[in-house]
Every structure is written in C-alpha cells, then in structure tokens.
PDB file of C-alpha atoms and ligand atoms in Angstrom:
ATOM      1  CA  UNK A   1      72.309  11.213  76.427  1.00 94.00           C
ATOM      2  CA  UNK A   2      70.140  13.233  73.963  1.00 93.00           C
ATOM      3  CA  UNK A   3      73.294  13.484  71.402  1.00 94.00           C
ATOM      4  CA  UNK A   4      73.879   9.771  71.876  1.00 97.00           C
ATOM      5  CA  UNK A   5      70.668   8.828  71.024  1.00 97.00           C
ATOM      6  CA  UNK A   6      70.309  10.993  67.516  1.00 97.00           C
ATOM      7  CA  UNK A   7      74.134   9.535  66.804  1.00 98.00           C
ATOM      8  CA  UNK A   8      72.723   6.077  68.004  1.00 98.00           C
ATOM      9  CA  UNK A   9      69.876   6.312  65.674  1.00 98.00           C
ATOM     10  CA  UNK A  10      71.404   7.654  62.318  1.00 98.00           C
ATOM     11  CA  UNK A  11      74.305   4.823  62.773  1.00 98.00           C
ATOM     12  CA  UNK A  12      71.587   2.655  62.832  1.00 98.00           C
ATOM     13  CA  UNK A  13      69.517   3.794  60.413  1.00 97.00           C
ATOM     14  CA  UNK A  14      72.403   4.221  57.661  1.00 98.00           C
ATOM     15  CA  UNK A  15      74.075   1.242  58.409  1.00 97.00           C
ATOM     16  CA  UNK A  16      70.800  -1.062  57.804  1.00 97.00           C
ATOM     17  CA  UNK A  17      70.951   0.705  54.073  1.00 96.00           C
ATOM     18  CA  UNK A  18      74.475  -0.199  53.858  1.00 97.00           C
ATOM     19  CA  UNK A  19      75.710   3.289  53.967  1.00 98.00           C
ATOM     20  CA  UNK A  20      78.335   4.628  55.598  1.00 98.00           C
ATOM     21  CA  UNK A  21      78.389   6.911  58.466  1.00 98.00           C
ATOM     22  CA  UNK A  22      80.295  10.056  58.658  1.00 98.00           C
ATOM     23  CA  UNK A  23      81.255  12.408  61.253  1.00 97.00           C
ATOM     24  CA  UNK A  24      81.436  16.284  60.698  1.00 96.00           C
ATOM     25  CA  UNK A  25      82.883  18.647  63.741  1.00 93.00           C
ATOM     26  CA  UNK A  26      80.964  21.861  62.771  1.00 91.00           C
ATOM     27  CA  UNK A  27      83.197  24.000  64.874  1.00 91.00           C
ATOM     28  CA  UNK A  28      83.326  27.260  62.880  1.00 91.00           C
ATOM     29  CA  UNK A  29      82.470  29.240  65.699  1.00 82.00           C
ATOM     30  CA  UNK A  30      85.788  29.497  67.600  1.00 74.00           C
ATOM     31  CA  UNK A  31      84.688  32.083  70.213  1.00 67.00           C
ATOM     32  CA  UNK A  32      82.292  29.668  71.453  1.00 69.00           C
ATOM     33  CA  UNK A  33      84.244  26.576  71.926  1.00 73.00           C
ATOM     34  CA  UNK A  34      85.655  24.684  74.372  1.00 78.00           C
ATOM     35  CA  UNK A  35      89.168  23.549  73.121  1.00 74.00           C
ATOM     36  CA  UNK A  36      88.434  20.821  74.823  1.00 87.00           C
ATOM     37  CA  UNK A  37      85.172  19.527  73.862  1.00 87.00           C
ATOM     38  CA  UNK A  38      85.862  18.153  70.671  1.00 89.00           C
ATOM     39  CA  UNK A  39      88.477  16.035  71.618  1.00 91.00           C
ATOM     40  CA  UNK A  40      86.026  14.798  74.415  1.00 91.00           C
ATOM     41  CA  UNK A  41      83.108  13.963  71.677  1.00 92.00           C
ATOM     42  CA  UNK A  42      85.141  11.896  69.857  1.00 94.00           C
ATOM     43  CA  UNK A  43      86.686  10.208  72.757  1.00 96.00           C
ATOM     44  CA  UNK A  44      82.943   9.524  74.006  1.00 96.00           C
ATOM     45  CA  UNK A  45      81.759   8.348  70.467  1.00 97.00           C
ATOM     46  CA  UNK A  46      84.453   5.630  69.454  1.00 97.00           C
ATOM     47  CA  UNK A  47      84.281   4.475  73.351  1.00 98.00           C
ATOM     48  CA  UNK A  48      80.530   3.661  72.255  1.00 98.00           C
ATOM     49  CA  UNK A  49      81.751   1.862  69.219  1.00 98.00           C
ATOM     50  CA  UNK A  50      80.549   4.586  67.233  1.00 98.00           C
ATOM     51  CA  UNK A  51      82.992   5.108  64.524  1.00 96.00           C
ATOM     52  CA  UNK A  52      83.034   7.288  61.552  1.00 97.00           C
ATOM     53  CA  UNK A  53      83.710   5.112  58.457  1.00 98.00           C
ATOM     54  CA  UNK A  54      85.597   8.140  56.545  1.00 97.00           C
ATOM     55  CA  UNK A  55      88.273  10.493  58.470  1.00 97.00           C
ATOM     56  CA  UNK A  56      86.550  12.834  60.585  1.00 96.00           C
ATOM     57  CA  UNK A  57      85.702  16.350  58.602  1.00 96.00           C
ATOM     58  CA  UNK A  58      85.843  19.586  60.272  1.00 94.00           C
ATOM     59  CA  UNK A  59      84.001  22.846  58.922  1.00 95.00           C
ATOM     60  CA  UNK A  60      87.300  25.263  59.750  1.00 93.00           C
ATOM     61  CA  UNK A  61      88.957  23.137  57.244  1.00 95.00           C
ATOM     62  CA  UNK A  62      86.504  23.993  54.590  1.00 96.00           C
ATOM     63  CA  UNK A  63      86.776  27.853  54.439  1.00 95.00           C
ATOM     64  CA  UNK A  64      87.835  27.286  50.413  1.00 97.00           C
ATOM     65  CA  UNK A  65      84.694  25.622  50.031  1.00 98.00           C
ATOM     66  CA  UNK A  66      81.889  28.461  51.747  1.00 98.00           C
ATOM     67  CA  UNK A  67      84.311  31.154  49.802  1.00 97.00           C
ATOM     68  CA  UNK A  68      83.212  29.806  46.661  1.00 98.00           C
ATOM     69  CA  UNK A  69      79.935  29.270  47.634  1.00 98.00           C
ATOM     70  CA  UNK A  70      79.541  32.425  48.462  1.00 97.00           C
ATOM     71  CA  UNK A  71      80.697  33.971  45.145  1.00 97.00           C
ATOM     72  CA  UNK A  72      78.282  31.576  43.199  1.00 97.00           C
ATOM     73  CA  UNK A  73      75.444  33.370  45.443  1.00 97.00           C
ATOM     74  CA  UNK A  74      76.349  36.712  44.960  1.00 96.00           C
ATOM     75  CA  UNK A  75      73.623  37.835  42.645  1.00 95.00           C
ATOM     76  CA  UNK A  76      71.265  36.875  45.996  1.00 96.00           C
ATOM     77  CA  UNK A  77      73.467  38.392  48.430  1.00 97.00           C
ATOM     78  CA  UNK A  78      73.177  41.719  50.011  1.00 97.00           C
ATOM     79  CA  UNK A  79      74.818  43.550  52.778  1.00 97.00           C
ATOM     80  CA  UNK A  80      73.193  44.480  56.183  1.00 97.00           C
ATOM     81  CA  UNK A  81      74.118  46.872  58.579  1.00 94.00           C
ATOM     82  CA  UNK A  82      71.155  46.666  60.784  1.00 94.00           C
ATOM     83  CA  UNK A  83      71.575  46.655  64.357  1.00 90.00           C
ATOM     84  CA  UNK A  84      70.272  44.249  66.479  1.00 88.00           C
ATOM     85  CA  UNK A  85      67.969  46.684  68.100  1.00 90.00           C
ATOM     86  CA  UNK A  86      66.598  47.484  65.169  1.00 89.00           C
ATOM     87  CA  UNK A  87      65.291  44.178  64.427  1.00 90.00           C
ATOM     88  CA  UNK A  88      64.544  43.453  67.666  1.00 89.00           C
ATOM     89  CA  UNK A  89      61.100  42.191  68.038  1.00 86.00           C
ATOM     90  CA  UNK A  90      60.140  41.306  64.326  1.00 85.00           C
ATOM     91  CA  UNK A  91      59.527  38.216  63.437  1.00 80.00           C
ATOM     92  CA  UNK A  92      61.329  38.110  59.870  1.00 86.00           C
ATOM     93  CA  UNK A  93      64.154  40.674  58.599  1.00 91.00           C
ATOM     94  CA  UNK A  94      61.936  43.290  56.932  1.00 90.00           C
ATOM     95  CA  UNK A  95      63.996  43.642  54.162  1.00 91.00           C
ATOM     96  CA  UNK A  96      65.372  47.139  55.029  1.00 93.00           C
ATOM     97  CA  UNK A  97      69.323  46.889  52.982  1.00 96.00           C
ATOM     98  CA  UNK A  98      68.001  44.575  50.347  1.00 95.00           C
ATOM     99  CA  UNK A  99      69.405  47.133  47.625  1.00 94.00           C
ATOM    100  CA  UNK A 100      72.832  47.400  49.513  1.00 94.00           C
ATOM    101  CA  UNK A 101      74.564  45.347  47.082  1.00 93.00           C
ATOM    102  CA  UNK A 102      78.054  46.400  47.206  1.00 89.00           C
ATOM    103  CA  UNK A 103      80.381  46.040  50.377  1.00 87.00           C
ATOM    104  CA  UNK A 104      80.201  48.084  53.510  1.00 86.00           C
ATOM    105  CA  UNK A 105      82.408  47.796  56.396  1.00 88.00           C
ATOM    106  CA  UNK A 106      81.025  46.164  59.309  1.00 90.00           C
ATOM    107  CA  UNK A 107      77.899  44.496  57.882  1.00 96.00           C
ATOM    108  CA  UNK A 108      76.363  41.079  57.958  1.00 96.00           C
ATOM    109  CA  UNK A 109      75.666  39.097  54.550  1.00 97.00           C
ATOM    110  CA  UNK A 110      72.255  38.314  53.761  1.00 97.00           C
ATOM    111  CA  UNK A 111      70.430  36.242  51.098  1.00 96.00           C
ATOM    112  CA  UNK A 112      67.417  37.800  49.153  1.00 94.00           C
ATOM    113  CA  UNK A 113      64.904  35.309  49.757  1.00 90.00           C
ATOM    114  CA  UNK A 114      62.137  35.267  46.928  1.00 83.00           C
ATOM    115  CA  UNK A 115      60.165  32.039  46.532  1.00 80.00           C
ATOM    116  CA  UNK A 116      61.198  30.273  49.838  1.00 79.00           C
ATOM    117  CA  UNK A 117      58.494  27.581  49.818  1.00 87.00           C
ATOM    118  CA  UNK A 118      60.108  24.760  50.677  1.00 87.00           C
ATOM    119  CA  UNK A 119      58.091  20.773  50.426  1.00 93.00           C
ATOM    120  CA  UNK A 120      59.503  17.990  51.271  1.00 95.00           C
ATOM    121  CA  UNK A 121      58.860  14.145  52.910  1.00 97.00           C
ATOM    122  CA  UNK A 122      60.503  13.946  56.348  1.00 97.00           C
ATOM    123  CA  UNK A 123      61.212  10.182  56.979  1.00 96.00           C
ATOM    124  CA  UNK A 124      60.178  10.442  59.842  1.00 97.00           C
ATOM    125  CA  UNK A 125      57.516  13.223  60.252  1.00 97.00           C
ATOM    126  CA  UNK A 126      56.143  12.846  56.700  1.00 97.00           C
ATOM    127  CA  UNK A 127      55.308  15.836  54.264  1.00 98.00           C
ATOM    128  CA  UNK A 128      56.056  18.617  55.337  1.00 96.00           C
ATOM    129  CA  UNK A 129      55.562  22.252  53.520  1.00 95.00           C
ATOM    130  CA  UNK A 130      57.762  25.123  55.001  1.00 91.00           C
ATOM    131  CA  UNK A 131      57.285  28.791  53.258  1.00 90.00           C
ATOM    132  CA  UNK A 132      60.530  30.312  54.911  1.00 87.00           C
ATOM    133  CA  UNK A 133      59.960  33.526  52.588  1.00 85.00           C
ATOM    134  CA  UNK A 134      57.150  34.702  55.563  1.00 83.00           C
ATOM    135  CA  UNK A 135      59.002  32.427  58.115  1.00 84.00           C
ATOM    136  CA  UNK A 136      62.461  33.742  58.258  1.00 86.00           C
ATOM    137  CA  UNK A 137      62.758  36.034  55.409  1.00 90.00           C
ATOM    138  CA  UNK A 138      66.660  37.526  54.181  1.00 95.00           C
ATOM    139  CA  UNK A 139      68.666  35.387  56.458  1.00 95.00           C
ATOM    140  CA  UNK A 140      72.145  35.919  57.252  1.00 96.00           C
ATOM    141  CA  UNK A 141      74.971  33.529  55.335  1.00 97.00           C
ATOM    142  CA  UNK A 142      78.008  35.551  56.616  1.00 97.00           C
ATOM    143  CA  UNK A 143      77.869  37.584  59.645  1.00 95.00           C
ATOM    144  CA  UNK A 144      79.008  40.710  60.792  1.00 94.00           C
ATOM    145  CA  UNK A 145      82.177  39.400  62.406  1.00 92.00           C
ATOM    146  CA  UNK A 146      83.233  37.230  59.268  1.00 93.00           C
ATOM    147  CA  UNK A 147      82.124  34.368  60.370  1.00 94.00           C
ATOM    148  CA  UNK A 148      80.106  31.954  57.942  1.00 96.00           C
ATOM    149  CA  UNK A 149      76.786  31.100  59.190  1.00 96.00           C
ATOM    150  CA  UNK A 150      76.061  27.849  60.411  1.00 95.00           C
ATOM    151  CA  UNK A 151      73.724  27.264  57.638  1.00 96.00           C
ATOM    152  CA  UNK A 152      75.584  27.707  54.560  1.00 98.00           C
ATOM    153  CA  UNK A 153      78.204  25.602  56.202  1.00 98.00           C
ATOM    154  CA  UNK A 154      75.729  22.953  56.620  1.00 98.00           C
ATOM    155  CA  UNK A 155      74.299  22.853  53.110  1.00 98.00           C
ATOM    156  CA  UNK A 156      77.465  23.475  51.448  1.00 98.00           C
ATOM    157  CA  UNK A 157      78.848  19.992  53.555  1.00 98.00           C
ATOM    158  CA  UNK A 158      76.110  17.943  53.226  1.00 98.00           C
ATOM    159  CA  UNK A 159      76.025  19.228  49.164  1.00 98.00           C
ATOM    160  CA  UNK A 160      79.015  17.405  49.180  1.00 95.00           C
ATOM    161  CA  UNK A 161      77.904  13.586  49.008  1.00 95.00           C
ATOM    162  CA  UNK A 162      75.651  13.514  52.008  1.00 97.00           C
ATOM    163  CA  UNK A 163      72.698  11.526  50.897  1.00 97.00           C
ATOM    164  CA  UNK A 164      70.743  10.655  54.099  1.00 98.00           C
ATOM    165  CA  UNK A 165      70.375  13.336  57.291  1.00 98.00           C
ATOM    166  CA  UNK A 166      69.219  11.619  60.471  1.00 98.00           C
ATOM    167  CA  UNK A 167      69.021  14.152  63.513  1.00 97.00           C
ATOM    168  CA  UNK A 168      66.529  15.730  66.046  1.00 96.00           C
ATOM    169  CA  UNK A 169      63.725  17.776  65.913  1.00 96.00           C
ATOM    170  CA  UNK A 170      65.364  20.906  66.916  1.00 93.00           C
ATOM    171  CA  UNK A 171      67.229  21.175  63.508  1.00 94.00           C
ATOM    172  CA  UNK A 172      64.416  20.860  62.137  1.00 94.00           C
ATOM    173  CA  UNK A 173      64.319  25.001  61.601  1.00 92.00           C
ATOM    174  CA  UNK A 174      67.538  25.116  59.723  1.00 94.00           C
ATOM    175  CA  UNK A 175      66.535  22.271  57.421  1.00 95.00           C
ATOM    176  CA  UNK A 176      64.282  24.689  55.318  1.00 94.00           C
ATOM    177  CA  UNK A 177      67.351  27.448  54.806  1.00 95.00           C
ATOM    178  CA  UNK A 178      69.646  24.773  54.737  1.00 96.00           C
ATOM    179  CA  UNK A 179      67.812  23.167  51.220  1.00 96.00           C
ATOM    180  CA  UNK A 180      66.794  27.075  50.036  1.00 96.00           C
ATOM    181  CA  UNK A 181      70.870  27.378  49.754  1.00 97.00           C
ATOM    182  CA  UNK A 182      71.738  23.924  48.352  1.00 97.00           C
ATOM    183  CA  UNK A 183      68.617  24.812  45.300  1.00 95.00           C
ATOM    184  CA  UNK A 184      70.220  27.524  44.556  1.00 96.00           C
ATOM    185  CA  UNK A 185      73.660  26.212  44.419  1.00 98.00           C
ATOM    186  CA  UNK A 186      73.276  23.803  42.563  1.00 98.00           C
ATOM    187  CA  UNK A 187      73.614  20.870  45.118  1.00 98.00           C
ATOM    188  CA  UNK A 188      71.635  17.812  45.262  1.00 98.00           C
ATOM    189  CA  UNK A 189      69.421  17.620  48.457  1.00 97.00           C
ATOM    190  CA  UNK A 190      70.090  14.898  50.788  1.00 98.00           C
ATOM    191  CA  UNK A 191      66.708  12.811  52.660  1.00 97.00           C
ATOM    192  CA  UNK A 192      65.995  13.924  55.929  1.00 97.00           C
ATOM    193  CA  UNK A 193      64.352  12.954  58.976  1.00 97.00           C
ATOM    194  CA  UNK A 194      63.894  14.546  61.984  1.00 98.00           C
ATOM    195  CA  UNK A 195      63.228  12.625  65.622  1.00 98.00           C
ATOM    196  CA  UNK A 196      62.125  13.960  68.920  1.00 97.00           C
ATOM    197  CA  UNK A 197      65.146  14.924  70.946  1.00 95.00           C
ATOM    198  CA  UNK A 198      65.227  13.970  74.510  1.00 94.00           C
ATOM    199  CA  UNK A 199      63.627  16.357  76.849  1.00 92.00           C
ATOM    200  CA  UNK A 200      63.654  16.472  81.266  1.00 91.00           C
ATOM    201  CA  UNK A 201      60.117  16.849  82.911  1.00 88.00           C
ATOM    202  CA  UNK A 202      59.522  20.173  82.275  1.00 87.00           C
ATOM    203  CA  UNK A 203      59.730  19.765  78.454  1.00 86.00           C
ATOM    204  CA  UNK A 204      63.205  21.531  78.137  1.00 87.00           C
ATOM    205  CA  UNK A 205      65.745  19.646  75.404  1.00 84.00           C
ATOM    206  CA  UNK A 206      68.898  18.143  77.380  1.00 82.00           C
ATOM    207  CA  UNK A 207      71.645  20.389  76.063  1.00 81.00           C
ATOM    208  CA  UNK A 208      74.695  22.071  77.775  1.00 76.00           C
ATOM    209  CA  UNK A 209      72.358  25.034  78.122  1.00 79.00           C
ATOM    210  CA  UNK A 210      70.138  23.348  80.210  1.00 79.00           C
ATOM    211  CA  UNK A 211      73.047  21.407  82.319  1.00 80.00           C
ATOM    212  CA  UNK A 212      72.236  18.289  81.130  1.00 82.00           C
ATOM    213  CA  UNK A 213      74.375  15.895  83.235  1.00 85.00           C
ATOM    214  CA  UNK A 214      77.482  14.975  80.634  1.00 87.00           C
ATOM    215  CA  UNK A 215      77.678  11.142  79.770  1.00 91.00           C
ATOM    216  CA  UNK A 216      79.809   8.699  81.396  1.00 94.00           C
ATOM    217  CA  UNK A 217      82.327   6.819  79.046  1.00 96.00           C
ATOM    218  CA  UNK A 218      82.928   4.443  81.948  1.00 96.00           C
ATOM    219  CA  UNK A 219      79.076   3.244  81.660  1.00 96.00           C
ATOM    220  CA  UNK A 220      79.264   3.201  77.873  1.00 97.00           C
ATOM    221  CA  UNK A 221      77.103  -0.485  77.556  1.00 97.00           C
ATOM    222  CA  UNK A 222      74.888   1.079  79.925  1.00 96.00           C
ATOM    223  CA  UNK A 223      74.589   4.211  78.130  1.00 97.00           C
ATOM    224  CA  UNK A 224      73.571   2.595  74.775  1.00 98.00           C
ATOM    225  CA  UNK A 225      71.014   0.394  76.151  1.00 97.00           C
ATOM    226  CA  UNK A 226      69.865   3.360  78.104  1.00 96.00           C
ATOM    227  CA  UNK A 227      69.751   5.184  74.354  1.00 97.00           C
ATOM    228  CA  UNK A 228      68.255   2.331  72.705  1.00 98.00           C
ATOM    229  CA  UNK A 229      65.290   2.295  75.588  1.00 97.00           C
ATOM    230  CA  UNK A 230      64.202   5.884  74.628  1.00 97.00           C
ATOM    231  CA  UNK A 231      64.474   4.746  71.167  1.00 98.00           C
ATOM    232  CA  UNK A 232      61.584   2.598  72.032  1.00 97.00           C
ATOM    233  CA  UNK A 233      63.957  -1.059  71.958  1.00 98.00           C
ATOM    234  CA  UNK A 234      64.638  -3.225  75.033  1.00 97.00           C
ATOM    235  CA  UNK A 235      67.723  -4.733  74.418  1.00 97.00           C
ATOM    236  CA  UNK A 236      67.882  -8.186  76.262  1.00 97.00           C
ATOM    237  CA  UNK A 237      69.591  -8.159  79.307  1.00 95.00           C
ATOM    238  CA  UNK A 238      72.287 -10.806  78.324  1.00 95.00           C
ATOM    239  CA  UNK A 239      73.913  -8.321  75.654  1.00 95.00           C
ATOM    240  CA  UNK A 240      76.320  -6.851  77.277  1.00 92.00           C
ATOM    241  CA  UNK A 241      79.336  -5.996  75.638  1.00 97.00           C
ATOM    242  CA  UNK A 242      79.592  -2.376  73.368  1.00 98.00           C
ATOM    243  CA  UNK A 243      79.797  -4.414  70.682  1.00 98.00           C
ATOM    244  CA  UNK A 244      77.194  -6.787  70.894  1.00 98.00           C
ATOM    245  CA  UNK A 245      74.616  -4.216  72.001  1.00 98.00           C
ATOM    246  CA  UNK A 246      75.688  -1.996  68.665  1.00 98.00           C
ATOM    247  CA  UNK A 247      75.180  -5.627  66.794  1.00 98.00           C
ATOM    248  CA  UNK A 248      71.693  -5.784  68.228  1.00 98.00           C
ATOM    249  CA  UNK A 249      70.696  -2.420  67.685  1.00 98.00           C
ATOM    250  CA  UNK A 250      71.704  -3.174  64.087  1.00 98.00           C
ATOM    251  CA  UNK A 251      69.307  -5.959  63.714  1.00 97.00           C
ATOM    252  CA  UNK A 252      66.196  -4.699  65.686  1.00 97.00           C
ATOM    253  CA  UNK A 253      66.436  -1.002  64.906  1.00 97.00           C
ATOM    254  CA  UNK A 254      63.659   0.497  62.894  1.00 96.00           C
ATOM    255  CA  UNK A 255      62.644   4.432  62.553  1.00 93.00           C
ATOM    256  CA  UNK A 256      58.957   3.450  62.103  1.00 92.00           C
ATOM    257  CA  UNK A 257      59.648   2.251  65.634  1.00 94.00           C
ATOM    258  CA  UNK A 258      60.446   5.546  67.281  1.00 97.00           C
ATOM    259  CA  UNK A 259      57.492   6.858  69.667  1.00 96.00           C
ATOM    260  CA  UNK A 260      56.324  10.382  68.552  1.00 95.00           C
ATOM    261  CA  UNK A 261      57.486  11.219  71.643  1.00 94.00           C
ATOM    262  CA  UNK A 262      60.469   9.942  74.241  1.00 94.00           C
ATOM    263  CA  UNK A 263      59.817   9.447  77.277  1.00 92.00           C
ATOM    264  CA  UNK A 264      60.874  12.221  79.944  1.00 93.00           C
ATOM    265  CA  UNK A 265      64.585  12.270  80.633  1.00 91.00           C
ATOM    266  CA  UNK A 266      65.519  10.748  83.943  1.00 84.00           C
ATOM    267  CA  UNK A 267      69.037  10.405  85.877  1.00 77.00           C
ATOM    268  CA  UNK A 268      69.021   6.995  86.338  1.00 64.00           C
ATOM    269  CA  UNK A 269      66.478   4.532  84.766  1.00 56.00           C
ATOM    270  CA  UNK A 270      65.692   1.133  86.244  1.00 46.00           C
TER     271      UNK A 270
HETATM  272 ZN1   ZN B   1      69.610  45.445  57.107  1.00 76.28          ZN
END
C-alpha cells in the first residue's frame, strides 16, 4: 500500500502536467533480490492501470552508463579500505584514505566531498538547505564488492531526461548525494518532492522489513481508492472500475492536497 500510494501520486501528479510517466527497476543489487519480485511489481502496477508510457528501464542494463560516469569523476574519487569496524559509530567517514588515489584490491570507491551544501525547493516540503559535507561526508559510489552504489545509479538515470521526481519522504536522504553527483557531472537536476510515506501505529514505514501485508491484485479498485483516501481524496462511491477511479484521481488530484501527515496504516479501512 505505501508503494502504491507514492506510484499513485507521481502518476498523478505528472500526468496533470502532461508528462509522461516512466518506470525504472533499480535492481543492481542482485544478492538481494527476489527473482521473483520484479516480475510481481509490474504485474501489480499495470493490474492498477498504472502503466509506464516508455519501455520499462532497468539499472543492470545501464552498467555502460555508471562506467563512464565514473571515469568523468575520477579526479573526486578515492579508494577506501576501511573496515566497517572502523567506522563504526561515526557519524560521517572521517576522511581517513582520502589521498589513496590509485587502485587497491579490495576497496570501496569514495567521492571527496568538498562544498556539499546542497539548497533546493521541495514541491512539496518547500526550501530546503542540506550541507551533506558535515552530514554524510566521502560517500561511497562503488563498493567494495563492485557493485555501483545506489546513488550514482540514481543520479546518473534520472540525469538522463528525468525532469520531475515524485516519491516519499524516506528518499529524501539520498536526494542531497544524489544532486552533489549530477553537479558535478554535468547533469541537469530534475524537481523533486518528497511526501510522507505510509506508516502502522507505532510510526514504523510499511516496507518488506517491517512485514507489511503485500497488496492484493484481486482488490485492485479497492486498493486505489484505499491509496487515494490516504492521499487525502474520497473518491465517490459510484467509481468503480480501475479505470474510472485512475480518471478521477486525474481530475481531483492535487499535491497541495496531501496532509503533512497520513493517517496511521490500518488492515482494512471502512
Ligand atoms: Zn577509508
């Protein structure tokens, strides 16, 4: 339910600007994935009538891309061999292998992060002013195992045409690194805005983590007007179709809407 209603309100939001809406499987983590879940989330979005209006993109398709990317950064870049332990209760990298500039076996890939004050106009939290050099510090674009980090991924994807970023509040940490990167490469910067995710009772976000109960494609009408009602919208009770509701949404949606805050998560709403 929380993923349906971010996806629920970005389709919304983009498609009242005439935009188009995309869909990006950032599944560069392969250790970590389900084979089957991504076959499952875009099952469960076109059953809502959510579909993307360009083929569907996948990050593990994009290695060429983050390569390059990387070698454009390189003058930023150093490597890290700290251990986990060793960083371990500090709030930011310290800086320790900032002069490591040529390879070592077996080390992570970090950016040197100088001026990382970051200001910019949420659409839907306002102005916001991040200084991610005391924040986060060097963070990591490649890691230890080869793997590129989810953040220069992101902001070498969305450098790639994406001109408006709709999601929840718990992105809202990467957003800062995530436009650090894209300034330095060169990218333009998408808009952003950031809404409150979905949370159960005792403030926790609905995620797999926390066991959120996984949504029904049978009850897909249900499940958008369900969306929609955290949103803030009552859709009327004779739209009942996917279609119609999605039409309706369409109309009546508006970010400005959106309560600060959604109400608690519950299993079944009446
Ligand atoms: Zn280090």
């Amino acid at each position: 339910m929380g993923s349906l209603i971010t996806a629920l309100a970005s389709y919304c939001d983009i498609k009242q600007a005439g935009g188009q809406w995309l869909v990006r499987i950032d599944d560069l983590d392969p250790p970590r994935q389900d084979p089957n879940a991504v076959a499952s989330i875009i099952r469960s979005l076109t059953v809502h009538g959510l579909q993307s209006d360009r083929p569907i993109e996948f990050q593990s398709n994009h290695a060429t891309h983050y390569d390059a990317a990387l070698k454009k950064l390189q003058p930023h870049l150093f490597y890290c061999r700290c251990s986990r332990r060793q960083l371990r209760g500090l709030g930011r990298y310290p800086g320790t292998c900032r002069n490591q500039k040529t390879f070592v076996e077996n080390s992570a890939v970090r950016i040197n992060m100088q001026d990382g004050e970051q200001s910019f106009d949420d659409g839907f939290l306002g102005p916001l002013n991040i200084d991610l050099a005391t924040q986060l510090g060097d963070f990591i674009v490649r890691r230890r195992d080869g793997l590129i980090a989810y953040n220069l991924a992101t902001a070498v994807d969305d450098g790639r045409g994406i001109t408006h970023v709709l999601r929840g509040q718990d992105l809202l940490p990467v957003t800062a690194p995530q436009r650090y990167l894209m300034t330095l490469l060169n990218l333009p910067l998408p808009e952003y805005a950031h809404i409150p995710c979905l949370e159960f009772e005792d403030g926790s976000k609905l995620s797999k983590q926390t066991h959120a109960p996984a949504l029904k494609d049978e009850t897909a009408a249900q499940n958008l007007v369900d969306a929609l009602w955290y949103l803030g919208f009552s859709v009327p009770e004779d739209t009942k179709s996917v279609p119609l509701i999605l039409n309706w949404a369409l109309e009546h949606f508006n970010p400005a809407a959106i309560p600060k805050r959604l109400p608690k998560y519950r299993s079944s709403r009446v």
